[in-house]
Every structure is written in C-alpha cells, then in structure tokens.
Coordinates of N, CA and C and ligand atoms in Angstrom, one line a residue:
M1 N -1.3 -22.5 -3.6 CA -1.0 -21.1 -3.9 C 0.4 -20.7 -3.3
S2 N 1.4 -20.4 -4.1 CA 2.7 -20.0 -3.6 C 2.9 -18.5 -3.9
T3 N 3.7 -17.9 -3.1 CA 4.0 -16.5 -3.4 C 5.2 -16.3 -4.3
P4 N 5.4 -15.1 -4.8 CA 6.6 -14.9 -5.6 C 7.9 -15.1 -4.8
L5 N 7.8 -15.1 -3.4 CA 9.0 -15.3 -2.6 C 9.4 -16.7 -2.5
G6 N 8.5 -17.6 -3.0 CA 8.9 -19.0 -3.0 C 8.4 -19.8 -1.7
F7 N 7.6 -19.1 -0.8 CA 7.1 -19.9 0.3 C 5.6 -20.0 0.1
E8 N 5.0 -20.9 0.8 CA 3.5 -21.1 0.8 C 2.9 -19.8 1.3
T9 N 1.8 -19.5 0.6 CA 1.0 -18.4 1.1 C 0.4 -18.7 2.5
P10 N 0.6 -17.8 3.5 CA 0.1 -18.1 4.8 C -1.4 -18.2 4.7
P11 N -2.1 -19.1 5.5 CA -3.5 -19.2 5.4 C -4.3 -17.9 5.6
R12 N -3.9 -17.1 6.5 CA -4.6 -15.8 6.7 C -4.6 -15.0 5.4
L13 N -3.4 -14.9 4.7 CA -3.3 -14.2 3.5 C -4.1 -14.9 2.4
R14 N -4.1 -16.2 2.3 CA -4.8 -16.9 1.3 C -6.3 -16.6 1.4
H15 N -6.8 -16.6 2.7 CA -8.2 -16.3 3.0 C -8.5 -14.9 2.4
F16 N -7.7 -14.0 2.7 CA -7.9 -12.6 2.3 C -7.9 -12.5 0.8
V17 N -7.0 -13.2 0.1 CA -6.9 -13.1 -1.4 C -8.2 -13.8 -2.0
E18 N -8.6 -14.9 -1.4 CA -9.8 -15.5 -2.0 C -11.0 -14.7 -1.8
A19 N -11.1 -14.0 -0.6 CA -12.3 -13.1 -0.4 C -12.3 -11.9 -1.3
L20 N -11.1 -11.4 -1.5 CA -11.0 -10.2 -2.4 C -11.3 -10.6 -3.8
D21 N -10.8 -11.7 -4.2 CA -11.0 -12.3 -5.6 C -12.5 -12.4 -5.8
A22 N -13.2 -12.9 -4.8 CA -14.7 -13.0 -5.0 C -15.4 -11.7 -5.0
L23 N -14.9 -10.8 -4.2 CA -15.5 -9.4 -4.1 C -15.3 -8.7 -5.5
L24 N -14.1 -8.8 -6.1 CA -13.9 -8.1 -7.3 C -14.6 -8.8 -8.5
G25 N -14.8 -10.1 -8.5 CA -15.4 -10.8 -9.6 C -14.6 -10.4 -10.9
P26 N -15.3 -10.4 -12.0 CA -14.6 -10.1 -13.2 C -14.4 -8.6 -13.4
G27 N -14.9 -7.8 -12.4 CA -15.0 -6.4 -12.6 C -13.6 -5.7 -12.5
R28 N -13.4 -4.8 -13.5 CA -12.3 -3.9 -13.4 C -12.6 -2.8 -14.4
G29 N -11.9 -1.7 -14.4 CA -12.2 -0.6 -15.2 C -13.6 -0.1 -14.9
P30 N -14.3 0.3 -15.9 CA -15.6 1.0 -15.7 C -16.6 0.1 -15.0
A31 N -16.4 -1.2 -15.1 CA -17.4 -2.1 -14.4 C -17.2 -2.2 -12.9
L32 N -16.1 -1.7 -12.4 CA -15.8 -1.8 -11.0 C -16.6 -0.8 -10.2
D33 N -17.2 -1.3 -9.1 CA -17.9 -0.4 -8.2 C -16.9 -0.1 -7.1
E34 N -16.1 1.0 -7.3 CA -15.0 1.3 -6.4 C -15.5 1.5 -5.0
T35 N -16.6 2.2 -4.8 CA -17.1 2.4 -3.4 C -17.3 1.1 -2.7
R36 N -17.9 0.2 -3.3 CA -18.2 -1.1 -2.7 C -16.9 -1.9 -2.5
V37 N -16.0 -1.9 -3.4 CA -14.7 -2.6 -3.3 C -13.9 -2.0 -2.1
V38 N -13.9 -0.6 -2.0 CA -13.1 0.0 -0.9 C -13.7 -0.3 0.4
A39 N -15.1 -0.2 0.5 CA -15.7 -0.5 1.8 C -15.6 -2.0 2.2
Q40 N -15.9 -2.9 1.3 CA -15.8 -4.3 1.7 C -14.4 -4.8 1.8
G41 N -13.5 -4.3 0.8 CA -12.1 -4.7 0.9 C -11.5 -4.2 2.2
S42 N -11.9 -3.0 2.7 CA -11.3 -2.5 3.9 C -11.6 -3.4 5.1
E43 N -12.9 -3.9 5.1 CA -13.3 -4.9 6.1 C -12.4 -6.1 6.1
L44 N -12.1 -6.6 4.9 CA -11.3 -7.8 4.8 C -9.9 -7.5 5.2
L45 N -9.4 -6.4 4.9 CA -8.0 -6.0 5.2 C -7.9 -5.8 6.7
R46 N -8.9 -5.2 7.3 CA -8.9 -5.0 8.8 C -8.8 -6.3 9.5
E47 N -9.5 -7.3 9.0 CA -9.4 -8.6 9.6 C -8.0 -9.2 9.4
L48 N -7.4 -9.0 8.2 CA -6.0 -9.5 8.0 C -5.0 -8.9 8.9
V49 N -5.1 -7.6 9.1 CA -4.0 -6.9 9.9 C -4.4 -6.9 11.4
S50 N -5.5 -7.6 11.8 CA -5.8 -7.7 13.2 C -5.0 -8.8 13.9
H51 N -4.3 -9.6 13.1 CA -3.4 -10.6 13.6 C -2.0 -10.4 13.1
D52 N -1.0 -10.3 13.9 CA 0.4 -10.1 13.4 C 1.1 -11.4 13.7
D53 N 0.7 -12.5 13.0 CA 1.3 -13.8 13.2 C 1.5 -14.5 11.9
W54 N 1.4 -13.9 10.8 CA 1.4 -14.6 9.5 C 2.4 -14.1 8.5
L55 N 2.9 -12.9 8.6 CA 3.8 -12.4 7.6 C 5.2 -13.1 7.6
P56 N 5.5 -13.7 6.5 CA 6.8 -14.4 6.5 C 8.0 -13.5 6.7
Q57 N 9.0 -14.0 7.5 CA 10.2 -13.2 7.8 C 10.8 -12.5 6.6
Q58 N 10.8 -13.3 5.4 CA 11.4 -12.8 4.2 C 10.8 -11.5 3.7
A59 N 9.5 -11.3 4.1 CA 8.8 -10.1 3.6 C 8.6 -9.0 4.7
A60 N 9.5 -9.2 5.7 CA 9.4 -8.2 6.8 C 10.8 -7.6 7.1
Q61 N 11.7 -7.8 6.1 CA 13.1 -7.3 6.4 C 13.2 -5.8 5.9
P62 N 13.6 -4.9 6.8 CA 13.9 -3.6 6.4 C 15.2 -3.5 5.7
D63 N 15.3 -2.4 4.9 CA 16.6 -2.0 4.3 C 17.2 -0.9 5.1
P64 N 18.5 -0.8 5.3 CA 19.0 0.3 6.1 C 18.7 1.7 5.5
Q65 N 18.6 1.8 4.2 CA 18.5 3.1 3.6 C 17.1 3.4 3.1
Y66 N 16.4 2.5 2.5 CA 15.1 2.9 1.9 C 14.0 2.0 2.4
Y67 N 12.8 2.5 2.4 CA 11.6 1.6 2.7 C 11.5 0.5 1.6
R68 N 11.0 -0.6 1.9 CA 10.9 -1.7 1.0 C 9.5 -2.2 0.7
Q69 N 9.3 -2.7 -0.5 CA 8.0 -3.2 -0.9 C 8.2 -4.6 -1.4
Y70 N 7.6 -5.6 -0.7 CA 7.7 -7.0 -1.0 C 6.3 -7.4 -1.6
L71 N 6.4 -8.0 -2.8 CA 5.1 -8.5 -3.4 C 4.7 -9.8 -2.6
L72 N 3.5 -9.8 -2.1 CA 3.0 -11.0 -1.4 C 2.1 -11.8 -2.2
Y73 N 1.3 -11.1 -3.1 CA 0.4 -11.8 -4.0 C 0.1 -10.9 -5.2
R74 N 0.1 -11.5 -6.4 CA -0.3 -10.8 -7.6 C -1.3 -11.6 -8.3
D75 N -2.5 -11.0 -8.5 CA -3.6 -11.7 -9.2 C -3.1 -12.0 -10.6
P76 N -3.4 -13.2 -11.1 CA -3.0 -13.6 -12.4 C -3.5 -12.6 -13.5
A77 N -4.7 -12.0 -13.3 CA -5.3 -11.1 -14.2 C -4.9 -9.7 -13.9
A78 N -4.0 -9.5 -12.9 CA -3.6 -8.1 -12.5 C -4.7 -7.2 -12.0
R79 N -5.8 -7.9 -11.5 CA -6.9 -7.0 -10.9 C -6.5 -6.4 -9.6
F80 N -5.5 -7.1 -8.9 CA -5.0 -6.6 -7.6 C -3.7 -7.2 -7.3
S81 N -3.0 -6.5 -6.3 CA -1.8 -7.0 -5.8 C -1.7 -6.7 -4.3
V82 N -1.0 -7.5 -3.6 CA -0.8 -7.3 -2.1 C 0.6 -7.2 -1.8
V83 N 1.0 -6.2 -1.1 CA 2.4 -5.8 -0.9 C 2.6 -5.6 0.6
S84 N 3.8 -6.0 1.2 CA 4.2 -5.6 2.5 C 5.1 -4.4 2.3
F85 N 4.8 -3.4 3.0 CA 5.6 -2.1 3.0 C 6.4 -2.1 4.3
V86 N 7.7 -2.2 4.2 CA 8.5 -2.3 5.4 C 9.3 -1.0 5.6
W87 N 9.0 -0.4 6.7 CA 9.7 0.9 7.0 C 10.8 0.7 8.0
G88 N 12.0 1.1 7.6 CA 13.0 1.2 8.6 C 12.8 2.5 9.5
P89 N 13.5 2.6 10.6 CA 13.3 3.8 11.4 C 13.4 5.1 10.6
G90 N 12.5 6.0 10.8 CA 12.6 7.3 10.2 C 12.4 7.4 8.7
Q91 N 12.1 6.2 8.0 CA 12.1 6.3 6.5 C 10.7 6.8 6.0
S92 N 10.8 7.4 4.8 CA 9.6 8.0 4.2 C 9.6 7.8 2.7
T93 N 8.4 8.0 2.1 CA 8.3 7.9 0.6 C 8.4 9.4 0.1
P94 N 8.7 9.5 -1.2 CA 8.5 10.8 -1.8 C 6.9 11.1 -1.9
I95 N 6.5 12.3 -2.3 CA 5.1 12.6 -2.6 C 4.8 11.8 -3.9
H96 N 3.7 11.0 -3.9 CA 3.5 10.2 -5.0 C 2.0 10.0 -5.2
D97 N 1.6 9.4 -6.4 CA 0.2 9.1 -6.6 C 0.1 7.6 -6.8
H98 N -1.1 7.1 -7.1 CA -1.3 5.6 -7.3 C -2.0 5.3 -8.6
T99 N -2.9 6.1 -9.0 CA -3.8 6.0 -10.2 C -4.8 4.9 -10.2
V100 N -4.8 4.1 -9.1 CA -5.8 3.0 -8.9 C -6.2 3.0 -7.5
W101 N -7.3 2.3 -7.1 CA -7.7 2.3 -5.7 C -6.6 1.5 -4.9
G102 N -6.4 1.9 -3.7 CA -5.5 1.3 -2.8 C -6.0 1.2 -1.4
L103 N -5.7 0.2 -0.7 CA -6.0 0.0 0.7 C -4.8 -0.1 1.5
I104 N -4.7 0.5 2.7 CA -3.5 0.5 3.5 C -3.9 0.1 4.9
G105 N -3.3 -1.0 5.3 CA -3.6 -1.6 6.7 C -2.3 -1.7 7.5
L106 N -2.4 -1.2 8.7 CA -1.1 -1.3 9.5 C -1.1 -2.6 10.3
L107 N 0.0 -3.3 10.0 CA 0.2 -4.6 10.7 C 1.1 -4.5 11.9
R108 N 2.0 -3.5 11.9 CA 3.0 -3.4 12.9 C 3.5 -2.0 13.0
G109 N 3.6 -1.4 14.2 CA 4.0 0.0 14.3 C 2.9 0.9 13.8
A110 N 3.4 2.0 13.2 CA 2.4 3.1 12.7 C 3.0 3.8 11.6
E111 N 2.1 4.3 10.7 CA 2.5 5.2 9.6 C 1.9 6.6 9.7
I112 N 2.5 7.6 9.2 CA 1.9 8.9 9.1 C 1.7 9.2 7.6
S113 N 0.5 9.6 7.3 CA 0.2 9.9 5.9 C -0.3 11.4 5.7
Q114 N 0.4 12.1 4.8 CA 0.0 13.5 4.6 C -0.6 13.5 3.1
D115 N -1.9 13.9 3.0 CA -2.4 14.1 1.7 C -2.1 15.4 1.0
Y116 N -2.0 15.4 -0.3 CA -1.8 16.7 -1.0 C -2.8 16.8 -2.1
Q117 N -3.0 18.0 -2.5 CA -3.8 18.3 -3.7 C -3.1 19.3 -4.6
R118 N -3.4 19.2 -5.9 CA -2.8 20.1 -6.9 C -3.6 21.4 -7.0
R119 N -2.9 22.5 -7.0 CA -3.6 23.8 -7.2 C -3.7 24.1 -8.7
A120 N -4.5 25.1 -9.0 CA -4.7 25.5 -10.4 C -3.3 25.7 -11.1
D121 N -2.4 26.3 -10.3 CA -1.1 26.6 -10.9 C -0.1 25.4 -11.0
G122 N -0.6 24.3 -10.5 CA 0.2 23.1 -10.6 C 1.0 22.7 -9.4
R123 N 1.1 23.7 -8.5 CA 1.9 23.5 -7.2 C 1.0 22.6 -6.3
L124 N 1.7 21.9 -5.4 CA 1.0 21.0 -4.5 C 0.7 21.7 -3.2
E125 N -0.4 21.5 -2.6 CA -0.6 22.0 -1.2 C -1.1 20.9 -0.4
K126 N -0.8 20.9 0.9 CA -1.3 19.9 1.9 C -2.8 19.9 1.9
A127 N -3.4 18.8 1.9 CA -4.9 18.7 2.0 C -5.1 18.1 3.4
G128 N -5.6 18.9 4.3 CA -5.9 18.4 5.7 C -4.6 18.2 6.5
E129 N -4.8 17.7 7.7 CA -3.7 17.4 8.6 C -3.1 16.0 8.3
A130 N -1.9 15.8 8.7 CA -1.3 14.5 8.6 C -2.1 13.6 9.5
R131 N -2.3 12.3 9.0 CA -3.0 11.3 9.8 C -2.0 10.3 10.3
R132 N -2.2 9.9 11.5 CA -1.4 8.8 12.1 C -2.2 7.5 12.0
L133 N -1.7 6.5 11.4 CA -2.4 5.2 11.2 C -1.7 4.2 12.2
E134 N -2.4 3.9 13.2 CA -1.9 3.0 14.2 C -2.1 1.5 13.7
T135 N -1.5 0.6 14.4 CA -1.6 -0.8 14.1 C -3.1 -1.2 14.1
G136 N -3.5 -1.9 13.1 CA -4.9 -2.4 13.0 C -5.8 -1.4 12.2
V137 N -5.3 -0.2 11.9 CA -6.2 0.8 11.2 C -6.0 0.5 9.7
V138 N -7.1 0.8 8.9 CA -7.2 0.6 7.5 C -7.7 2.0 6.9
T139 N -7.0 2.4 5.8 CA -7.4 3.6 5.1 C -7.3 3.3 3.6
A140 N -7.9 4.3 2.8 CA -7.9 4.0 1.4 C -7.4 5.3 0.6
V141 N -6.9 5.0 -0.6 CA -6.5 6.1 -1.6 C -7.1 5.7 -2.9
S142 N -7.4 6.7 -3.8 CA -7.8 6.4 -5.2 C -7.9 7.8 -5.8
P143 N -8.0 7.8 -7.2 CA -8.1 9.1 -7.8 C -9.4 9.8 -7.4
T144 N -10.5 9.1 -7.0 CA -11.7 9.7 -6.6 C -11.6 10.1 -5.1
L145 N -10.9 9.4 -4.3 CA -10.8 9.7 -2.8 C -9.7 10.7 -2.5
G146 N -8.8 10.9 -3.4 CA -7.6 11.6 -3.0 C -6.4 10.7 -3.2
D147 N -5.5 11.0 -4.2 CA -4.6 10.0 -4.7 C -3.1 10.4 -4.5
I148 N -2.9 11.6 -4.0 CA -1.5 12.1 -3.8 C -1.2 12.2 -2.3
H149 N -0.1 11.5 -1.9 CA 0.2 11.6 -0.5 C 1.7 11.3 -0.3
Q150 N 2.2 11.6 0.9 CA 3.5 11.2 1.3 C 3.4 10.4 2.6
V151 N 4.1 9.4 2.8 CA 4.0 8.5 3.9 C 5.3 8.3 4.7
F152 N 5.2 8.3 6.0 CA 6.4 8.2 6.8 C 6.2 7.1 7.8
N153 N 7.3 6.4 8.2 CA 7.2 5.6 9.4 C 7.0 6.6 10.6
A154 N 6.0 6.3 11.5 CA 5.8 7.2 12.6 C 6.9 7.1 13.6
Y155 N 7.7 6.1 13.5 CA 8.8 5.9 14.5 C 10.2 6.1 14.0
D156 N 11.0 6.7 14.7 CA 12.4 6.8 14.3 C 13.3 5.8 15.0
D157 N 12.8 4.9 15.8 CA 13.6 3.9 16.5 C 13.1 2.5 16.3
R158 N 12.2 2.2 15.4 CA 11.7 0.9 15.2 C 11.1 0.7 13.8
V159 N 10.9 -0.5 13.4 CA 10.4 -0.9 12.1 C 8.8 -0.8 12.2
S160 N 8.2 -0.3 11.1 CA 6.8 -0.4 11.0 C 6.5 -1.2 9.7
I161 N 5.3 -1.9 9.7 CA 5.0 -2.6 8.5 C 3.5 -2.4 8.1
G162 N 3.2 -2.0 6.9 CA 1.9 -1.9 6.4 C 1.6 -2.9 5.3
I163 N 0.4 -3.4 5.3 CA -0.1 -4.3 4.2 C -0.9 -3.5 3.2
H164 N -0.4 -3.3 2.0 CA -1.1 -2.5 1.1 C -1.7 -3.3 -0.1
V165 N -2.9 -3.0 -0.5 CA -3.6 -3.7 -1.5 C -4.0 -2.7 -2.6
Y166 N -3.7 -3.0 -3.9 CA -4.0 -2.0 -4.9 C -4.8 -2.7 -6.0
G167 N -5.5 -1.9 -6.8 CA -6.4 -2.4 -7.9 C -5.6 -2.6 -9.2
A168 N -4.4 -3.1 -9.1 CA -3.5 -3.4 -10.3 C -2.3 -4.1 -9.8
D169 N -1.4 -4.5 -10.7 CA -0.1 -5.0 -10.4 C 0.8 -3.7 -10.1
I170 N 0.7 -3.2 -8.9 CA 1.1 -1.8 -8.6 C 2.6 -1.6 -8.9
G171 N 3.4 -2.6 -8.8 CA 4.8 -2.4 -9.1 C 5.1 -2.1 -10.5
A172 N 4.2 -2.4 -11.4 CA 4.4 -2.2 -12.8 C 3.5 -1.0 -13.4
V173 N 2.8 -0.3 -12.5 CA 2.0 0.8 -12.9 C 2.8 2.1 -13.1
D174 N 2.6 2.8 -14.2 CA 3.2 4.0 -14.4 C 2.6 5.1 -13.6
R175 N 3.4 5.6 -12.6 CA 2.8 6.6 -11.7 C 3.7 7.8 -11.7
S176 N 3.5 8.7 -10.7 CA 4.3 10.0 -10.6 C 4.7 10.2 -9.2
V177 N 5.9 10.8 -9.1 CA 6.3 11.4 -7.9 C 6.4 12.9 -8.1
F178 N 6.3 13.7 -7.0 CA 6.1 15.1 -7.2 C 7.1 15.8 -6.2
T179 N 7.5 17.0 -6.6 CA 8.1 17.9 -5.6 C 7.0 18.9 -5.1
P180 N 7.2 19.5 -3.9 CA 6.2 20.4 -3.5 C 5.9 21.5 -4.5
E181 N 6.9 21.9 -5.3 CA 6.7 22.9 -6.3 C 5.8 22.5 -7.5
G182 N 5.5 21.2 -7.5 CA 4.7 20.7 -8.6 C 5.4 20.0 -9.7
A183 N 6.7 19.9 -9.6 CA 7.5 19.2 -10.7 C 7.1 17.7 -10.6
V184 N 6.9 17.1 -11.7 CA 6.4 15.7 -11.8 C 7.4 14.8 -12.5
K185 N 7.7 13.7 -11.9 CA 8.7 12.7 -12.4 C 8.0 11.4 -12.6
P186 N 8.2 10.7 -13.7 CA 7.6 9.4 -13.9 C 8.2 8.4 -12.9
F187 N 7.3 7.5 -12.4 CA 7.7 6.6 -11.3 C 7.1 5.2 -11.5
R188 N 7.9 4.2 -11.3 CA 7.4 2.8 -11.2 C 8.0 2.2 -10.0
S189 N 7.2 1.7 -9.1 CA 7.8 1.3 -7.8 C 8.5 0.0 -7.8
G190 N 8.1 -0.9 -8.7 CA 8.7 -2.3 -8.7 C 8.5 -3.0 -7.4
Y191 N 9.2 -4.1 -7.2 CA 9.1 -4.8 -5.9 C 10.6 -5.2 -5.5
A192 N 10.8 -5.4 -4.2 CA 12.1 -5.8 -3.8 C 12.4 -7.2 -4.1
N193 N 11.4 -8.0 -4.4 CA 11.5 -9.5 -4.5 C 11.0 -10.0 -5.8
A194 N 10.5 -9.2 -6.7 CA 9.9 -9.7 -7.9 C 10.0 -8.7 -9.0
A195 N 9.9 -9.2 -10.3 CA 10.0 -8.2 -11.4 C 8.6 -7.8 -11.7
Ligands
FE1 FE1 1.0 5.6 -1.3

C-alpha cells in the first residue's frame, strides 16, 4: 500500500485504514450506519493519534500563508479519505461545511473549533462555545451532528497537526464556505499533494 505522496504507508496508518475499511464494509449512502461508524471510527482514530511517530515529514510541512491538507490515503471506492491538516502558527479555515461524516483527531498541538448553525433568515450564528481540541482528542462532524464550523490553530507560535477522516474523497467534494452574514460560496478543498 503506497500513499499518493509516493512513500510507503506507515504501519500505524495502514492498520487504521484496514480497520476502517472493515468497519465500513460495502456500506455507503443510505446503507451506512453513521452512528456506528462515528463511534467505532473515533476509537480507531484515537488509537492512531495516540502515537506521534508515524506521520511522514512530507505530510507535516506547513505553508507560510495557508493551512495545508495532505492526502494520506484515498479509498479506491471513495468511501473515505485520510488527510493531515497542517496548521502554521495562527492559521485558520473559513467557515465551511463537509456534507459527509468527518472525524478529527489531534496528532500534534491543538485546534480550536467553533460550530455554527443557520438561522431561518439564512444568517449564521455561533452554536455553543468554541471547543479546544488537545493532542489525542477526537471529535466528529456530519450533517446530522452539526456540519458547519470554523477551525483555528490554537497556537500562534507553533505548528499543529490534525488527522482528519471523511466519508468521501473529501478534496473532490462540492462543499460551501460561508460569511457570518450567510453568503454562500462553492468550495472544493483539493489536496496540497494530489489531484
Ligand atoms: Fe472542517
């Protein structure tokens, strides 16, 4: 199993991918039991991010200006993808959605995530307090759990890295970014290292 980056998949990541593959089975779309996938997938991701000794250097490089997303694994049937999210000091995402289930595990440093919800008039409002996700913590997003958020590196003087897992080839999914006023712009995240 090789990654799109051209290096061998680290054993810990391979183990995670194989376990998630077995958990998902042929299920996607309506056949998918999202509650079970999120619960058991979170356990698997918690194990993966409990060791910070496996992420290849190539997938841990920050960009001076923008946060980066490196594709670590893409399921051939696009049932899921695994991405390293590398935050330079002080970097943040726009407010965005996912449209599929997603798991976020902190490998290094910490992220701050603020959830949003849409009001009847289309404007966005903050949903609850911002949450700080420390190293080793796993959380989930999805259209049923709450799908709109903004994420920040919790640090302005060091790199943070999250391992994110999504129920699709997330770089190719048509998604949205939002302004707080509720303006919506089409968004495709792509990957720093793959098409
Ligand atoms: Fe997100």
